[in-house]
Structure formats: C-alpha cells, structure tokens
Coordinates of C-alpha atoms and ligand atoms in Angstrom, one line a residue:
M1 CA -2.6 4.4 -41.9
H2 CA -5.3 6.5 -43.5
S3 CA -5.9 9.6 -41.5
D4 CA -9.6 9.0 -40.9
S5 CA -9.4 5.2 -40.5
M6 CA -11.0 3.7 -37.4
A7 CA -7.6 2.3 -36.2
K8 CA -6.0 5.7 -36.3
T9 CA -8.9 7.4 -34.5
L10 CA -8.8 4.7 -31.7
F11 CA -5.0 5.1 -31.5
V12 CA -5.1 8.9 -31.1
A13 CA -7.9 8.6 -28.4
L14 CA -5.9 6.0 -26.5
A15 CA -2.7 8.0 -26.8
V16 CA -4.5 11.1 -25.4
C17 CA -5.9 9.1 -22.5
V18 CA -2.5 7.6 -21.6
V19 CA -0.8 11.0 -21.7
C20 CA -3.5 12.6 -19.7
S21 CA -3.6 9.8 -17.0
V22 CA 0.2 10.1 -16.7
V23 CA 0.0 13.9 -16.2
V24 CA -2.9 13.6 -13.6
S25 CA -1.1 10.8 -11.7
T26 CA 2.2 12.6 -11.7
A27 CA 0.5 15.8 -10.5
A28 CA -1.3 13.8 -7.7
V29 CA 1.9 12.2 -6.5
V30 CA 4.0 15.3 -6.7
L31 CA 1.4 17.5 -5.1
K32 CA 0.5 15.1 -2.2
P33 CA 3.3 16.2 0.1
I34 CA 2.5 19.9 -0.5
Q35 CA -1.2 19.3 0.2
E36 CA -0.4 17.4 3.4
E37 CA 1.9 20.2 4.5
N38 CA -0.8 22.8 3.8
Q39 CA -3.2 20.7 5.8
V40 CA -0.8 20.6 8.8
N41 CA -0.2 24.3 8.5
D42 CA -3.9 25.0 8.3
R43 CA -4.5 23.1 11.5
K44 CA -1.7 25.0 13.2
R45 CA -3.1 28.3 11.9
N46 CA -6.5 27.5 13.4
I47 CA -5.0 26.5 16.8
L48 CA -3.1 29.8 16.8
I49 CA -6.3 31.7 16.1
A50 CA -8.1 29.8 18.9
A51 CA -5.1 30.5 21.2
G52 CA -5.4 34.3 20.4
L53 CA -1.9 34.3 18.9
L54 CA -3.0 35.0 15.3
V55 CA -5.8 37.0 13.7
A56 CA -7.8 35.2 11.1
G57 CA -6.6 36.1 7.5
E58 CA -3.3 37.4 8.7
K59 CA 0.1 35.8 8.0
P60 CA 2.4 35.6 11.0
E61 CA 5.6 37.6 10.4
E62 CA 7.8 35.1 12.2
G63 CA 6.3 32.1 10.3
I64 CA 3.7 29.5 11.4
D65 CA 6.2 27.1 13.0
T66 CA 8.0 29.8 15.1
L67 CA 4.6 31.0 16.4
F68 CA 3.4 27.4 17.0
A69 CA 6.5 26.7 19.1
K70 CA 4.7 28.8 21.8
I71 CA 2.0 26.1 22.0
D72 CA 2.5 23.1 24.3
S73 CA 0.9 20.1 22.5
R74 CA 0.0 17.2 24.8
V75 CA -1.4 13.8 24.2
V76 CA -4.3 12.9 26.5
D77 CA -6.0 9.6 27.2
L78 CA -9.6 10.6 27.1
D79 CA -10.9 7.7 29.3
S80 CA -8.6 8.5 32.2
G81 CA -8.0 12.2 31.5
E82 CA -4.2 11.5 32.0
F83 CA -1.5 12.9 29.8
V84 CA 0.4 10.2 28.0
S85 CA 4.2 10.7 27.8
D86 CA 5.2 7.7 25.8
V87 CA 3.4 8.8 22.6
S88 CA 4.4 12.1 21.0
P89 CA 1.8 14.4 19.5
D90 CA 3.2 13.7 16.0
E91 CA 2.6 10.0 16.4
V92 CA -1.1 10.5 17.1
D93 CA -3.0 9.8 13.8
E94 CA -6.7 10.4 14.5
T95 CA -7.8 9.2 11.1
E96 CA -6.0 5.9 11.6
A97 CA -7.3 5.6 15.2
L98 CA -10.9 5.8 13.9
K99 CA -10.2 2.9 11.6
T100 CA -8.5 0.7 14.3
P101 CA -10.9 -0.9 16.7
H102 CA -8.7 -0.9 19.8
K103 CA -7.8 2.8 19.3
H104 CA -11.3 4.1 19.5
L105 CA -14.5 3.8 21.4
Q106 CA -17.7 2.8 19.5
L107 CA -20.4 5.1 20.9
S108 CA -23.9 3.8 21.6
A109 CA -26.8 5.8 20.2
K110 CA -27.4 7.3 23.7
E111 CA -23.8 8.3 24.1
D112 CA -23.4 9.7 20.6
I113 CA -25.0 13.1 21.1
A114 CA -22.5 14.7 18.7
G115 CA -23.4 12.2 15.9
I116 CA -19.7 11.0 15.4
R117 CA -20.2 7.3 16.0
K118 CA -16.6 6.7 17.2
R119 CA -14.3 8.6 19.5
E120 CA -10.6 8.1 19.4
N121 CA -8.9 7.1 22.7
L122 CA -6.0 9.4 22.4
R123 CA -6.3 13.1 21.3
V124 CA -3.8 15.9 21.1
V125 CA -4.8 19.0 23.1
Y126 CA -3.0 22.3 23.1
F127 CA -1.9 24.6 25.9
L128 CA -0.8 28.2 25.9
R129 CA 1.2 28.8 29.1
R130 CA 2.5 31.8 30.9
G131 CA 5.2 30.5 33.3
D132 CA 3.6 27.7 35.4
D133 CA 0.0 29.0 34.6
I134 CA -2.2 27.7 31.9
E135 CA -3.5 30.7 29.9
R136 CA -5.6 28.8 27.3
I137 CA -6.6 25.3 26.7
I138 CA -7.4 24.6 23.0
L139 CA -9.5 21.5 22.4
P140 CA -10.3 19.9 19.1
V141 CA -14.0 19.1 18.6
R142 CA -16.3 17.8 15.9
G143 CA -19.9 16.9 15.5
R144 CA -22.8 16.7 13.0
G145 CA -24.5 19.7 11.8
L146 CA -27.3 19.5 9.2
W147 CA -25.3 18.5 6.2
S148 CA -21.9 17.7 7.4
T149 CA -19.5 17.0 10.3
M150 CA -18.3 20.3 11.6
Y151 CA -14.6 20.4 12.8
G152 CA -13.3 23.1 15.1
F153 CA -11.5 24.1 18.3
I154 CA -13.0 25.5 21.5
A155 CA -10.5 27.5 23.6
L156 CA -11.1 27.8 27.3
S157 CA -9.2 30.0 29.7
G158 CA -6.9 28.4 32.4
D159 CA -9.9 27.9 34.7
G160 CA -11.2 25.2 32.3
N161 CA -14.6 26.9 32.3
T162 CA -14.5 30.3 30.5
V163 CA -14.8 30.3 26.8
E164 CA -12.1 32.3 25.0
A165 CA -12.9 31.3 21.4
M166 CA -14.9 28.9 19.3
E167 CA -13.5 28.4 15.8
F168 CA -14.7 26.0 13.1
Y169 CA -12.2 25.2 10.3
A170 CA -14.1 22.7 8.2
H171 CA -17.8 22.0 7.6
G172 CA -20.3 21.8 4.8
E173 CA -23.2 23.8 6.2
T174 CA -25.2 26.2 3.9
P175 CA -23.7 29.7 3.3
G176 CA -26.0 32.3 4.9
L177 CA -27.6 29.7 7.2
G178 CA -25.6 27.0 9.0
A179 CA -22.3 28.5 7.7
E180 CA -23.0 31.5 9.9
I181 CA -21.0 29.6 12.5
D182 CA -18.0 31.3 10.8
N183 CA -19.6 34.8 11.3
A184 CA -17.1 36.8 13.3
A185 CA -20.0 38.6 15.1
W186 CA -21.6 35.3 16.1
K187 CA -18.3 33.8 17.2
A188 CA -17.6 36.9 19.4
G189 CA -20.7 36.0 21.4
W190 CA -18.9 33.0 22.8
L191 CA -16.2 35.1 24.6
G192 CA -16.6 35.0 28.3
K193 CA -19.4 32.5 28.4
K194 CA -19.2 29.7 30.9
V195 CA -19.3 26.0 30.2
F196 CA -20.0 24.4 33.7
D197 CA -22.2 25.6 36.5
E198 CA -21.3 25.4 40.2
S199 CA -22.5 21.7 40.3
G200 CA -20.2 20.8 37.4
E201 CA -23.1 20.3 34.9
I202 CA -22.5 21.5 31.4
R203 CA -24.9 24.4 30.7
L204 CA -23.4 26.2 27.7
R205 CA -25.7 26.0 24.7
V206 CA -26.8 27.8 21.6
I207 CA -30.4 28.9 22.1
K208 CA -33.1 29.8 19.6
G209 CA -33.3 33.6 19.3
K210 CA -31.3 36.2 21.1
V211 CA -29.8 36.0 24.6
V212 CA -31.4 38.3 27.1
T213 CA -28.2 39.8 28.4
D214 CA -29.3 40.6 31.9
A215 CA -30.9 37.1 32.4
E216 CA -29.4 35.2 35.3
D217 CA -28.3 32.3 33.0
A218 CA -27.1 34.5 30.1
V219 CA -23.6 33.4 30.8
F220 CA -24.4 29.9 29.6
K221 CA -26.3 31.0 26.5
I222 CA -25.1 31.8 22.9
D223 CA -27.4 33.6 20.4
G224 CA -29.1 31.3 17.9
I225 CA -28.6 31.5 14.2
S226 CA -31.8 32.3 12.5
G227 CA -32.9 29.7 9.9
A228 CA -30.2 27.4 11.1
T229 CA -31.5 25.8 14.3
I230 CA -30.3 22.4 13.3
T231 CA -26.7 23.4 12.8
A232 CA -26.9 25.4 16.1
R233 CA -28.2 22.3 17.9
G234 CA -25.3 20.4 16.4
V235 CA -22.9 22.9 17.9
T236 CA -24.5 22.6 21.3
N237 CA -24.3 18.8 21.1
L238 CA -20.7 18.7 20.1
V239 CA -19.8 21.1 23.0
H240 CA -21.7 18.8 25.4
F241 CA -20.1 15.7 24.0
W242 CA -16.5 16.9 23.9
L243 CA -16.5 18.7 27.3
G244 CA -18.4 15.8 28.8
D245 CA -17.4 12.5 30.4
Q246 CA -16.4 10.8 27.1
G247 CA -14.6 13.9 25.8
Y248 CA -12.2 16.1 27.8
G249 CA -14.3 16.0 31.0
P250 CA -11.9 13.8 32.9
M251 CA -8.9 15.8 31.8
L252 CA -10.6 19.1 32.7
A253 CA -11.5 17.6 36.1
K254 CA -7.9 16.6 36.8
L255 CA -6.6 20.0 35.8
K256 CA -9.1 21.6 38.2
E257 CA -8.0 19.3 41.0
E258 CA -4.4 20.3 40.3
R259 CA -5.3 23.9 40.5
G260 CA -6.8 23.2 44.0
Ligands
FMN1 C1 -31.4 24.7 0.9 C2 -31.5 24.7 2.4 C3 -30.4 24.7 3.1 C4 -30.5 24.8 4.5 N1 -29.3 24.8 5.2 C5 -29.4 24.7 6.6 C6 -28.2 24.7 7.3 O1 -27.1 24.7 6.9 N2 -28.3 24.6 8.7 C7 -29.6 24.6 9.3 O2 -29.6 24.5 10.5 N3 -30.7 24.7 8.6 C8 -30.6 24.7 7.2 N4 -31.8 24.8 6.5 C9 -33.1 25.0 7.2 C10 -33.5 23.7 7.9 O3 -34.1 22.9 7.0 C11 -34.5 24.1 9.1 O4 -35.6 24.7 8.5 C12 -33.9 25.1 10.0 O5 -32.7 24.6 10.6 C13 -34.8 25.5 11.1 O6 -34.3 26.6 11.8 P1 -35.2 27.8 12.3 O7 -36.1 27.2 13.3 O8 -34.2 28.8 12.9 O9 -35.9 28.4 11.1 C14 -31.7 24.8 5.1 C15 -32.9 24.8 4.4 C16 -32.8 24.7 3.0 C17 -34.0 24.7 2.2

C-alpha cells in the first residue's frame, strides 16, 4: 500500500481509534472498583467529620474503617420513624431506591421544599454513642441550591435538637458565593444552634445578614452568606425538609419519647 494512499490513512486512523477505545474502556473497567471504594471512603470520612471524630483534611492514623467502627449505622423507615432490623445498612442503595417507585415517595410541589422531587423510604443514619447514651446523631441531607443539589450531613447532639455540625460534601455552587457553605468560619456558626422551639416547630434558618447575638431568637439563626441568598435559602429549606415530618422528624420524635 502506498504510504499516502487514502486506504492507508483510513486504516491508521481506524487502528488508532480501536487502540484508544480499548485503552479507555479497560481503564474505566479497572478503575471502577477503586472509584467506588473511594466514594465509600469519602462518605465515611464526612460522617466521621460530622461526628467530631476526624478533622477535615487529616488522615486518621488508625485508618478510616477502624475509626468508622465507632459509628453505629442504622436503617430507618422515614414514614414511621422506626428502625428496621431486617435490612442492613449495606443493603440500602439510595440511588436505586430513587429509581424504584415502591422504594420512594414522590413529593408534591407543596411538600418538596428542598427541591428533591423524591424521598427514599429507607435511609441510613449514624449514631455516635457513649455507653447507653447517644452523643451525636448524624443525618444525611440534600436539597437544591442555586445551581446544584447540595449533599451533606447535619449532626445533632443526643437531645436531637442542638446542632453539632453542618457539613456539605458535594455541591456545584459558585466558589466565593454559594460555595461559602464550605467555609469553616461559616460552618462554625452552626455549633450550638437549636433546631426546634419549645412547641416542636422547626425554627433554625440561615438569615440574610448577620445574626444579632443577643437577640432572643439568635439561637435559631445562622449568618447569611453575602451574595448567595439563594444557596442560603436552599440550606434552610433542606434543613426544614429533612428534620421535618417527611424526613427524620418521626424518628427524632421517637428518640425524644424514649429519652422521656
Ligand atoms: C456568575 C454568578 C454566580 C452566582 N452564584 C451564586 C451562588 O452560587 N449562590 C447564590 O445564592 N447566588 C449566586 N449568584 C447570585 C444570585 O444570582 C443572586 O444575586 C444572589 O443569590 C442574591 O443574594 P444577595 O441578596 O445576598 O445578594 C451568582 C451570580 C452570578 C452572576
């Protein structure tokens, strides 16, 4: 074949395409388990940060799995608020649940304050215990911001009302604006805030502007993020949804009843 013939050019182009596609597909297949393991570890790391057992950016000396063994993972039926013992946390696949009609609740526009459209029926929640007492309750949450769905964990103390941490691990908000939800100083403002008032109403919210610290209701308010009111409103909405009746509200009420 002549070296600049059309047939040779096409053959070489085709051969390069085939070789490249084999390399890319092999890499995708080989790397998939590693990616999945990284995702699982990343989730564990975020739960440990929300539990106060790990500082963000630090590697645990004893390894993620050893540290994570201190966390009690439980499956909760969100409608009843009861823990489910015949399904293990590893068996709960939240992505699959959102694709399977009988495993999720389709939310009406009025119910869907967090902008998530569907809510899975079973969720895994995490407890840090000291003896018989619950030290922290770590709850996965998600909701729409301005550009993206924001995924995170809210950690409450054993009273089911006092915030210990608010951590987002995935979102697509704008750096310097909505992405300030990752700012350590802003997150520190959540510590010690209360979710529910005496009547059981959810009062916690991100306000516009700065919280007046000696105001009577300051305990329910989080500083706003300037230039990012829409993201901040999304954060308020997701807290109200997930700690409300269609989220962990029934479970938190049951835990409160048990505490007496
Ligand atoms: C390029 C661009 C990116 C923006 N990203 C965000 C964002 O991530 N979150 C947000 O709430 N507002 C974002 N905004 C601003 C919103 O459009 C809106 O002005 C703002 O949320 C209002 O907040 P403010 O009342 O505190 O100014 C962005 C605006 C522009 C032009």
